[in-house]
Amino acid sequence: MLDKLRDSSRSYLMYLVFGALILVFVMFFGPGSSGCMPGAAGSKADTFAAKVNGETIGWREFETAYGNMLRAYQQQMGERFDSKMAEQMGLKANVLDGLIERRLLISQAKAQGIAVSDAEVAAKLREITAFHKDGHFDYGTYRQVIQTALGVTPDKFEVQVREDLLREKMVAVVRQGAKASDDEIQAEFAKENDKADLVFVRFLPAQAEGEAKPTAAEIDAYLATEDGKKAVADEFEAKSFRFKKPKRVKAQHILVKVAEDAPQADVDAATAKLDEAKKKIIGGTDFGAIAQELSDDPGSKDKGGDLGFFGPGTMAKPFEEAAMALLPGQLSDVVRTRFGVHLIKVNDVQEPEEKKLEEVQGDLAADLLVQKKAKDLAKAKAQAALAKAKAGESLEALFPAPDAPEAGAAKAPKPVAEKTGAFAVASDFVPRLGMSADLTKAASAAAKGDVLPEVYEVNGGFVVAQAIDRTHPDPSVLEKTRDEVAERVVSRKEGELVEAYTKELRKSAKVETSAQLGDVRG
C-alpha cells in the first residue's frame, strides 16, 4: 500500500508543485481549510528548507507545499491518512525533491534564455476561476483572494506565476525530443493487445482466522522460544504507535484573519476584537455562538469553531502549543499565526498513554500465531482447490458467488469465483488482484481453458486461476489505430525524458538541505 502511495505522491507532486502550484495554493491554502494547520509562521519562518545552486527554497515554501500535499491525501483518504503514514511513505522527501527539481528547471530555463512576458502572466491569471466574478477575471476578487488566502501581495504572487510558466516552458522544450518509431509503436500495440481473461478464487488468511485461534499453551510455548520472543519484540516495535498514544485535545477556535505583512494597527484591531469576545464568553455567552458570528474560518465557522480532536503535528506550532497547554473549559490568550489571530477553547483532553512490552506480549504472540496458522490454512485450501480444478472441476461451480450478501456477513467472506476481465499480460498488474509477475507470466503462457499451474501468492492471499479467454494482437487493427498508439508512446516517453533530464540536473547541482528538516527520508 505504501509503495502505491509513494508512487501516487510523485503524481500529486506533478500537480501540486510542478506547474499548478498557484492553483493549489488558492484551492487548499488558507484559514478556510488550514487556518491552524502546518505551514503557519513559526520558529522556522525565517530559515531555509534547501539551497539549490545558491538559490533559497524558503522554509515557508516547503511547509506550504507539504501542507497542501498532506491535505490532498487527507481529503482523498479521510482519517486513514495521518502524519504517521505520511512519514512512512516519505512524503516530506517527495515534496522537498519536487521543490528542488522545480527550482532546477526554472534556473535552467533562465540559463537558456527562455522568458515569460507580462501578457503570458496575465493570461494565466485570467484562467484561474478563483479570481473570477460573474464569469470573468476581476482584479478586486484576485487581490482579495491572494491576500486573505495567502497573505501575499499581487507582485509576489505574480513572481510565482511567472516561475511556474518558466518551468512549463522548460519542460515543453525537453518533451520535444519524444518521438515514436515504428518498432516502438508495434511493440506498444502488441503489449496492449496480448490479453487474458481469468476466472480466479482468492483464499485470504483472514477467512481462516476463525479456525486459527491458538491455545494458551501454544502462546506460552511460543513466548518461551528465542524466535518467538524476537518476533514479539519486533512486532511491538513496529506497532509502537498502537501502544504510545500522544496527548490529544478537542477544541474550538475563532479566527480573525490578518495578512502576514499587515501593519501592527490591523493586528491590534483584530486582537482587540478577540479580547472583547473573550470577555463575553467569560461572562456566559456561548463560545460557539460567537464563533458563528465572528470567525473568518469557513471550515469551522458553521460548526461553532469546532475542530474536533487533534494531536501533535496537526496544527500550526503556535496554535498547537497554546491548545495543548489548556485544561478542559479553559480559554487561551490571543494566538498569532500567519493567517491571523485566534482565540481557542479546549473542551476535552485525552492524556498520553503508553504500554510496556510485558503488558501486551501475550496479545501480540496470539496475533502472530493466528496470522501464521491462518496463512497456512489459506494456502492449504488453495492447493486443494487447484487439485480439483486440474481434475476438471469448475472453479465457478466449486465456489459460486452468493445470490445476495448475507445479513451481518463477516468482513472476510468465503472464497468465491471472480473474473478479472481482459487485461494485458505484458503488465504485472492483474485486475481485482494486484501486482503479480508470476501470475501474469503464467497467464501469458496459457491457452484458453488452461488452469494455471500453481497457487500464486498475491497481496497476502493465495490465488487459483483459469484462463477463460486468451487473445493475441491482430496486425490489421494496428493500421486503424496507429496514430492513437503513437500518441500514447510519445506521452510516456515525454514523461521519461523529463524525469531523466531533472535527474541529470540534480547530479550536477549543489544542493544543501536545512538541518532543521532532519532526515526527511526516514
Coordinates of C-alpha atoms in Angstrom, one line a residue:
M1 CA 0.0 0.0 0.0
L2 CA 2.7 2.4 0.9
D3 CA 4.5 1.8 -2.4
K4 CA 1.4 2.8 -4.2
L5 CA 1.1 5.9 -2.1
R6 CA 4.7 6.8 -2.7
D7 CA 4.1 6.5 -6.5
S8 CA 0.9 8.5 -6.3
S9 CA 2.7 11.1 -4.2
R10 CA 5.0 11.7 -7.1
S11 CA 1.9 12.1 -9.4
Y12 CA 0.4 14.6 -6.9
L13 CA 3.7 16.5 -6.9
M14 CA 3.4 16.9 -10.7
Y15 CA 0.2 18.7 -9.8
L16 CA 0.9 20.3 -6.5
V17 CA 4.4 21.7 -7.0
F18 CA 5.0 21.3 -10.8
G19 CA 3.1 23.8 -12.9
A20 CA -0.1 24.1 -11.0
L21 CA 1.3 25.3 -7.7
I22 CA -0.6 28.6 -7.8
L23 CA -4.0 27.0 -8.4
V24 CA -3.4 24.6 -5.5
F25 CA -2.4 27.4 -3.1
V26 CA -5.7 29.1 -3.9
M27 CA -7.7 25.9 -3.6
F28 CA -6.1 24.4 -0.5
F29 CA -4.2 27.0 1.4
G30 CA -5.7 29.5 3.9
P31 CA -7.8 29.6 7.1
G32 CA -10.8 28.0 5.4
S33 CA -9.2 24.7 5.3
S34 CA -5.9 25.1 7.2
G35 CA -6.0 28.3 9.2
C36 CA -4.3 26.5 12.0
M37 CA -2.6 23.7 10.1
P38 CA 1.1 23.2 9.3
G39 CA 2.5 26.0 7.2
A40 CA 1.7 28.7 9.6
A41 CA 4.5 31.0 10.6
G42 CA 6.6 29.7 13.4
S43 CA 10.1 29.4 14.7
K44 CA 11.4 28.3 11.3
A45 CA 9.7 31.1 9.3
D46 CA 12.9 32.9 8.5
T47 CA 15.1 29.9 7.7
F48 CA 15.6 27.9 4.5
A49 CA 14.5 24.4 3.7
A50 CA 17.0 23.9 0.9
K51 CA 19.5 25.8 -1.2
V52 CA 19.9 24.9 -4.8
N53 CA 23.0 26.3 -6.5
G54 CA 22.8 29.2 -4.1
E55 CA 19.1 29.9 -4.6
T56 CA 16.9 29.5 -1.5
I57 CA 13.8 27.4 -1.1
G58 CA 12.3 29.0 2.0
W59 CA 11.0 27.0 4.9
R60 CA 7.6 28.5 4.5
E61 CA 7.5 27.4 0.8
F62 CA 8.4 23.9 1.9
E63 CA 5.8 23.8 4.7
T64 CA 3.1 25.2 2.4
A65 CA 3.8 22.6 -0.3
Y66 CA 3.9 19.8 2.3
G67 CA 0.7 21.0 4.0
N68 CA -1.1 21.1 0.6
M69 CA 0.1 17.6 -0.1
L70 CA -0.9 16.3 3.3
R71 CA -4.4 17.8 3.0
A72 CA -4.8 16.4 -0.6
Y73 CA -4.2 12.9 0.8
Q74 CA -6.5 13.6 3.8
Q75 CA -9.3 14.7 1.5
Q76 CA -8.8 11.6 -0.6
M77 CA -8.4 9.0 2.2
G78 CA -10.0 10.6 5.2
E79 CA -8.9 9.7 8.7
R80 CA -6.9 6.7 7.5
F81 CA -4.2 9.1 6.3
D82 CA -2.3 10.7 9.1
S83 CA 1.1 12.1 9.8
K84 CA 2.5 8.7 10.7
M85 CA 1.5 7.3 7.3
A86 CA 2.9 10.4 5.6
E87 CA 6.2 9.7 7.4
Q88 CA 6.2 6.1 6.4
M89 CA 5.7 6.9 2.7
G90 CA 8.4 9.6 2.7
L91 CA 6.1 12.4 1.9
K92 CA 8.4 15.1 3.1
A93 CA 11.2 13.8 1.0
N94 CA 9.0 13.7 -2.1
V95 CA 7.8 17.3 -1.5
L96 CA 11.4 18.5 -1.0
D97 CA 12.6 16.7 -4.1
G98 CA 9.8 18.2 -6.1
L99 CA 10.6 21.7 -5.0
I100 CA 14.3 21.2 -5.7
E101 CA 13.6 19.9 -9.2
R102 CA 11.2 22.7 -9.8
R103 CA 13.9 25.2 -8.9
L104 CA 16.4 23.5 -11.1
L105 CA 14.1 23.6 -14.1
I106 CA 13.3 27.3 -13.6
S107 CA 17.1 28.1 -13.3
Q108 CA 17.8 26.1 -16.5
A109 CA 15.0 27.9 -18.3
K110 CA 16.6 31.2 -17.4
A111 CA 20.0 30.0 -18.4
Q112 CA 18.7 29.0 -21.9
G113 CA 17.2 32.4 -22.4
I114 CA 13.6 31.3 -22.0
A115 CA 11.4 34.2 -20.9
V116 CA 7.8 34.8 -19.9
S117 CA 6.1 38.0 -20.9
D118 CA 3.7 40.1 -18.8
A119 CA 0.9 39.2 -21.2
E120 CA 1.5 35.5 -20.5
V121 CA 1.3 36.0 -16.8
A122 CA -1.9 38.0 -17.2
A123 CA -3.4 35.3 -19.4
K124 CA -2.5 32.6 -16.8
L125 CA -4.2 34.7 -14.0
R126 CA -7.3 35.1 -16.1
E127 CA -7.6 31.3 -16.4
I128 CA -7.9 30.8 -12.6
T129 CA -11.6 30.6 -11.8
A130 CA -10.9 31.5 -8.1
F131 CA -10.3 35.0 -9.4
H132 CA -13.5 35.3 -11.4
K133 CA -16.6 37.3 -10.7
D134 CA -19.7 36.9 -12.8
G135 CA -17.7 34.5 -15.1
H136 CA -14.8 36.9 -15.7
F137 CA -11.5 37.8 -14.1
D138 CA -12.0 40.5 -11.5
Y139 CA -8.9 42.3 -10.1
G140 CA -10.6 43.1 -6.8
T141 CA -11.5 39.5 -6.3
Y142 CA -8.0 38.5 -7.3
R143 CA -6.4 40.8 -4.8
Q144 CA -8.7 39.8 -2.0
V145 CA -8.2 36.1 -2.6
I146 CA -4.4 36.1 -2.6
Q147 CA -4.3 38.5 0.4
T148 CA -6.7 36.5 2.5
A149 CA -5.8 33.0 1.5
L150 CA -2.0 33.5 1.0
G151 CA -1.2 36.7 2.8
V152 CA 0.9 38.0 -0.1
T153 CA 0.8 41.0 -2.5
P154 CA 0.0 40.7 -6.2
D155 CA 3.7 41.4 -7.0
K156 CA 4.9 38.4 -5.0
F157 CA 2.1 36.2 -6.4
E158 CA 2.9 37.1 -10.0
V159 CA 6.6 36.2 -9.4
Q160 CA 5.4 32.7 -8.5
V161 CA 3.1 32.5 -11.6
R162 CA 6.0 33.7 -13.8
E163 CA 8.3 31.0 -12.4
D164 CA 5.7 28.3 -12.9
L165 CA 5.3 29.3 -16.6
L166 CA 9.1 29.2 -17.0
R167 CA 9.1 25.7 -15.7
E168 CA 6.3 24.7 -18.0
K169 CA 8.3 26.1 -21.0
M170 CA 11.4 24.3 -20.0
V171 CA 9.5 21.0 -19.7
A172 CA 8.0 21.6 -23.1
V173 CA 11.4 22.0 -24.6
V174 CA 12.5 18.7 -23.1
R175 CA 9.4 16.9 -24.3
Q176 CA 10.1 17.9 -27.9
G177 CA 12.7 15.1 -28.0
A178 CA 10.0 12.4 -27.6
K179 CA 9.3 10.5 -30.9
A180 CA 7.7 7.2 -31.6
S181 CA 9.5 4.8 -34.1
D182 CA 7.6 2.1 -36.0
D183 CA 9.2 -0.6 -33.8
E184 CA 8.1 1.2 -30.6
I185 CA 4.5 1.6 -32.0
Q186 CA 4.3 -2.1 -32.9
A187 CA 5.8 -3.1 -29.5
E188 CA 3.3 -0.9 -27.7
F189 CA 0.4 -2.3 -29.7
A190 CA 1.5 -5.9 -29.1
K191 CA 1.8 -5.2 -25.3
E192 CA -1.7 -3.6 -25.2
N193 CA -3.4 -6.3 -27.2
D194 CA -1.9 -9.5 -25.9
K195 CA -4.6 -10.2 -23.3
A196 CA -6.0 -12.8 -21.0
D197 CA -9.3 -13.1 -19.1
L198 CA -9.2 -15.2 -15.9
V199 CA -11.6 -16.7 -13.5
F200 CA -10.0 -16.9 -10.1
V201 CA -10.6 -17.8 -6.5
R202 CA -8.7 -16.0 -3.8
F203 CA -8.1 -17.6 -0.4
L204 CA -7.4 -15.0 2.3
P205 CA -5.8 -15.7 5.7
A206 CA -8.5 -13.6 7.2
Q207 CA -11.1 -16.1 6.0
A208 CA -9.3 -18.8 8.1
E209 CA -8.7 -16.8 11.3
G210 CA -11.7 -18.4 13.0
E211 CA -10.1 -21.8 12.6
A212 CA -6.6 -20.5 13.7
K213 CA -7.1 -19.5 17.3
P214 CA -4.1 -20.5 19.4
T215 CA -4.4 -22.1 22.8
A216 CA -2.9 -20.6 26.0
A217 CA -0.4 -23.4 26.0
E218 CA 0.7 -22.6 22.4
I219 CA 1.1 -18.9 23.3
D220 CA 3.2 -19.7 26.3
A221 CA 5.3 -22.2 24.3
Y222 CA 5.9 -19.6 21.6
L223 CA 7.0 -17.0 24.1
A224 CA 9.4 -19.4 25.6
T225 CA 11.4 -19.7 22.3
E226 CA 14.0 -17.2 21.2
D227 CA 12.4 -16.8 17.8
G228 CA 9.0 -16.1 19.5
K229 CA 10.5 -13.5 21.8
K230 CA 12.2 -11.7 19.0
A231 CA 9.2 -11.8 16.7
V232 CA 7.0 -10.4 19.5
A233 CA 9.6 -7.7 20.3
D234 CA 9.8 -6.7 16.6
E235 CA 6.1 -6.6 16.4
F236 CA 5.9 -4.4 19.4
E237 CA 8.4 -2.0 17.9
A238 CA 6.8 -2.0 14.5
K239 CA 3.4 -1.2 16.0
S240 CA 4.6 1.1 18.8
F241 CA 2.1 3.7 17.6
R242 CA -0.7 1.4 19.0
F243 CA 0.8 1.5 22.4
K244 CA 2.0 5.1 22.6
K245 CA -0.8 7.5 22.2
P246 CA 0.1 11.2 22.3
K247 CA -1.9 13.8 24.1
R248 CA -4.9 15.0 22.1
V249 CA -7.3 17.9 22.7
K250 CA -10.7 18.7 21.5
A251 CA -11.0 22.4 20.8
Q252 CA -12.9 25.2 19.2
H253 CA -11.4 28.4 17.8
I254 CA -12.4 31.8 16.5
L255 CA -10.2 33.2 13.7
V256 CA -9.9 36.8 12.7
K257 CA -7.9 37.0 9.5
V258 CA -4.9 39.3 9.3
A259 CA -2.5 39.3 6.4
E260 CA 1.0 38.2 7.4
D261 CA 2.5 41.5 6.4
A262 CA -0.3 43.6 7.8
P263 CA 0.5 46.8 9.8
Q264 CA 0.6 46.5 13.6
A265 CA -2.6 48.6 13.8
D266 CA -4.5 45.9 11.9
V267 CA -3.1 43.2 14.2
D268 CA -4.0 45.3 17.3
A269 CA -7.6 45.8 16.0
A270 CA -8.1 42.1 15.4
T271 CA -6.6 41.3 18.8
A272 CA -9.0 43.8 20.5
K273 CA -11.9 42.1 18.7
L274 CA -11.0 38.7 20.2
D275 CA -10.3 40.2 23.6
E276 CA -13.8 41.6 23.6
A277 CA -15.2 38.2 22.5
K278 CA -13.3 36.5 25.3
K279 CA -14.9 38.8 27.9
K280 CA -18.3 37.9 26.6
I281 CA -17.5 34.2 26.8
I282 CA -16.2 34.5 30.3
G283 CA -19.4 36.4 31.1
G284 CA -21.5 33.4 30.0
T285 CA -22.0 33.8 26.2
D286 CA -21.7 30.6 24.3
F287 CA -18.3 30.2 22.5
G288 CA -19.9 28.5 19.5
A289 CA -22.4 31.3 19.0
I290 CA -19.6 33.9 18.9
A291 CA -17.6 31.8 16.6
Q292 CA -20.5 31.6 14.2
E293 CA -20.8 35.3 14.3
L294 CA -17.1 36.4 14.2
S295 CA -14.9 33.7 12.9
D296 CA -13.3 34.1 9.5
D297 CA -12.6 30.3 9.2
P298 CA -15.2 28.9 6.8
G299 CA -14.0 25.4 7.6
S300 CA -15.2 25.6 11.2
K301 CA -17.4 28.7 11.5
D302 CA -20.7 27.0 10.9
K303 CA -19.8 24.3 13.5
G304 CA -19.2 26.9 16.2
G305 CA -15.5 26.8 15.6
D306 CA -15.3 23.1 16.4
L307 CA -12.0 21.5 15.3
G308 CA -12.6 18.1 16.8
F309 CA -9.8 16.1 18.5
F310 CA -6.2 16.7 17.2
G311 CA -2.7 15.8 18.4
P312 CA 0.9 16.9 17.8
G313 CA 1.9 17.9 14.2
T314 CA -1.7 18.6 13.0
M315 CA -1.9 22.4 13.7
A316 CA 0.5 25.3 13.3
K317 CA 3.1 25.3 16.1
P318 CA 1.9 28.5 18.0
F319 CA -1.7 27.2 17.8
E320 CA -0.8 23.7 18.9
E321 CA 1.3 24.9 21.8
A322 CA -1.4 27.2 23.1
A323 CA -4.1 24.5 22.8
M324 CA -2.0 21.7 24.4
A325 CA -1.4 24.0 27.4
L326 CA -5.1 24.4 28.3
L327 CA -7.3 22.4 30.6
P328 CA -10.9 21.4 29.7
G329 CA -13.0 24.5 29.7
Q330 CA -10.1 27.0 29.6
L331 CA -9.7 29.8 27.1
S332 CA -6.4 30.8 25.6
D333 CA -4.9 34.2 25.2
V334 CA -5.0 35.6 21.6
V335 CA -2.7 33.4 19.5
R336 CA -1.0 34.8 16.3
T337 CA -0.3 32.7 13.2
R338 CA 0.3 33.7 9.6
F339 CA -3.4 33.5 9.0
G340 CA -4.4 35.9 11.6
V341 CA -5.3 35.8 15.3
H342 CA -7.1 33.0 17.1
L343 CA -9.0 32.5 20.4
I344 CA -9.0 28.9 21.5
K345 CA -11.2 26.9 23.9
V346 CA -10.3 23.4 24.9
N347 CA -13.3 21.2 25.7
D348 CA -11.7 17.8 26.3
V349 CA -8.2 16.3 26.8
Q350 CA -7.0 12.8 26.2
E351 CA -3.9 12.3 28.2
P352 CA -1.0 10.4 26.6
E353 CA -0.9 6.6 27.2
E354 CA 2.0 4.1 26.9
K355 CA 2.0 0.4 27.5
K356 CA 5.0 -1.8 28.2
L357 CA 6.0 -4.9 26.1
E358 CA 5.3 -7.1 29.2
E359 CA 1.7 -5.9 29.3
V360 CA 0.9 -6.8 25.7
Q361 CA 3.3 -9.6 24.7
G362 CA 0.6 -12.3 25.2
D363 CA -1.8 -10.5 22.8
L364 CA 1.0 -9.9 20.3
A365 CA 2.1 -13.5 20.4
A366 CA -1.5 -14.6 19.9
D367 CA -1.9 -12.3 16.9
L368 CA 1.3 -13.6 15.3
L369 CA 0.3 -17.2 15.8
V370 CA -3.1 -16.5 14.3
Q371 CA -1.5 -14.9 11.3
K372 CA 0.8 -17.9 10.7
K373 CA -1.8 -20.6 11.2
A374 CA -4.4 -18.7 9.1
K375 CA -1.9 -18.3 6.3
D376 CA -1.0 -22.0 6.3
L377 CA -4.7 -22.9 6.3
A378 CA -5.5 -20.5 3.4
K379 CA -2.6 -21.9 1.4
A380 CA -3.7 -25.5 2.0
K381 CA -7.3 -24.7 0.9
A382 CA -6.0 -23.0 -2.3
Q383 CA -3.8 -26.1 -3.1
A384 CA -6.9 -28.4 -2.6
A385 CA -8.9 -26.2 -4.9
L386 CA -6.1 -26.2 -7.5
A387 CA -6.1 -30.0 -7.5
K388 CA -9.9 -30.1 -8.1
A389 CA -9.6 -27.6 -10.9
K390 CA -6.8 -29.6 -12.6
A391 CA -9.1 -32.7 -12.3
G392 CA -11.7 -30.9 -14.4
E393 CA -14.0 -29.3 -11.8
S394 CA -15.2 -25.8 -12.5
L395 CA -14.0 -23.0 -10.1
E396 CA -17.3 -21.3 -10.6
A397 CA -19.2 -24.4 -9.6
L398 CA -16.9 -25.1 -6.6
F399 CA -17.0 -21.5 -5.3
P400 CA -20.3 -19.9 -6.5
A401 CA -21.0 -16.3 -5.6
P402 CA -23.9 -15.9 -3.2
D403 CA -27.2 -14.7 -4.7
A404 CA -27.3 -11.8 -2.3
P405 CA -25.0 -10.6 0.5
E406 CA -25.7 -12.4 3.8
A407 CA -27.1 -10.2 6.6
G408 CA -24.4 -9.4 9.0
A409 CA -21.7 -11.1 6.8
A410 CA -18.2 -11.1 8.2
K411 CA -15.6 -8.7 6.9
A412 CA -13.7 -11.6 5.3
P413 CA -16.4 -13.5 3.2
K414 CA -16.0 -17.1 2.0
P415 CA -13.9 -17.6 -1.2
V416 CA -15.9 -17.1 -4.4
A417 CA -15.1 -17.3 -8.1
E418 CA -14.5 -13.9 -9.7
K419 CA -13.4 -12.7 -13.2
T420 CA -10.6 -10.3 -14.0
G421 CA -11.9 -9.2 -17.3
A422 CA -9.5 -8.9 -20.2
F423 CA -6.1 -7.4 -19.2
A424 CA -2.7 -7.0 -20.9
V425 CA -0.4 -9.9 -19.9
A426 CA 2.7 -7.8 -20.5
S427 CA 1.9 -5.8 -17.4
D428 CA 2.5 -7.3 -13.9
F429 CA -0.9 -5.9 -12.8
V430 CA -3.9 -8.2 -12.7
P431 CA -7.3 -6.5 -12.3
R432 CA -9.1 -7.2 -9.0
L433 CA -6.0 -8.9 -7.6
G434 CA -3.0 -6.5 -7.9
M435 CA 0.7 -6.9 -8.9
S436 CA 2.0 -10.4 -9.6
A437 CA 4.7 -11.0 -12.2
D438 CA 4.4 -14.8 -11.7
L439 CA 0.7 -14.8 -12.3
T440 CA 0.8 -12.6 -15.4
K441 CA 3.7 -14.8 -16.7
A442 CA 1.6 -17.9 -16.3
A443 CA -1.4 -16.2 -17.9
S444 CA 0.8 -15.2 -20.9
A445 CA 1.9 -18.9 -21.4
A446 CA -1.7 -20.2 -21.0
A447 CA -4.2 -21.1 -23.8
K448 CA -7.9 -20.6 -23.4
G449 CA -9.3 -23.1 -20.9
D450 CA -6.0 -23.8 -19.2
V451 CA -5.8 -24.0 -15.4
L452 CA -2.7 -22.0 -14.3
P453 CA -0.2 -24.5 -12.9
E454 CA 0.4 -23.1 -9.4
V455 CA -1.1 -21.4 -6.4
Y456 CA 0.0 -17.7 -6.6
E457 CA 0.5 -15.5 -3.5
V458 CA -0.8 -12.1 -4.3
N459 CA -1.2 -9.3 -1.8
G460 CA -1.2 -11.6 1.1
G461 CA -3.8 -14.0 -0.4
F462 CA -3.5 -17.3 -2.3
V463 CA -4.9 -17.4 -5.9
V464 CA -6.1 -20.3 -8.1
A465 CA -6.9 -19.2 -11.6
Q466 CA -8.0 -20.5 -15.1
A467 CA -7.8 -18.7 -18.4
I468 CA -11.4 -18.4 -19.8
D469 CA -10.2 -16.4 -22.8
R470 CA -6.9 -15.5 -24.5
T471 CA -6.5 -13.0 -27.3
H472 CA -3.4 -12.1 -29.3
P473 CA -2.6 -8.9 -31.3
D474 CA -4.3 -8.5 -34.7
P475 CA -1.9 -6.7 -37.1
S476 CA -4.8 -5.5 -39.2
V477 CA -6.2 -3.5 -36.2
L478 CA -2.8 -1.7 -35.8
E479 CA -3.2 0.1 -39.1
K480 CA -6.5 1.6 -37.9
T481 CA -5.2 2.7 -34.5
R482 CA -1.6 3.6 -35.3
D483 CA -2.0 7.3 -34.5
E484 CA -3.6 6.6 -31.1
V485 CA -0.9 4.1 -30.2
A486 CA 1.8 6.5 -31.3
E487 CA 0.3 9.3 -29.1
R488 CA 0.5 7.0 -26.1
V489 CA 4.1 6.1 -26.8
V490 CA 5.1 9.7 -27.2
S491 CA 3.2 10.7 -24.0
R492 CA 5.1 8.0 -22.0
K493 CA 8.4 9.0 -23.5
E494 CA 7.8 12.7 -22.7
G495 CA 7.4 11.8 -19.0
E496 CA 10.6 9.6 -19.1
L497 CA 12.6 12.4 -20.8
V498 CA 11.5 15.0 -18.2
E499 CA 12.4 12.6 -15.4
A500 CA 15.8 11.8 -16.9
Y501 CA 16.5 15.5 -17.5
T502 CA 15.8 16.5 -14.0
K503 CA 17.9 13.7 -12.6
E504 CA 20.8 14.9 -14.7
L505 CA 20.3 18.5 -13.4
R506 CA 20.3 17.2 -9.9
K507 CA 23.6 15.3 -10.4
S508 CA 25.4 18.5 -11.2
A509 CA 23.6 20.7 -8.8
K510 CA 24.9 21.9 -5.4
V511 CA 22.0 21.2 -3.0
E512 CA 22.1 21.9 0.7
T513 CA 19.2 20.8 2.9
S514 CA 18.4 22.5 6.2
A515 CA 19.4 20.7 9.3
Q516 CA 16.0 21.6 10.8
L517 CA 14.4 19.2 8.3
G518 CA 16.2 16.3 9.8
D519 CA 16.3 13.1 7.8
V520 CA 13.2 13.5 5.7
R521 CA 13.9 10.2 4.0
G522 CA 13.4 8.4 7.3

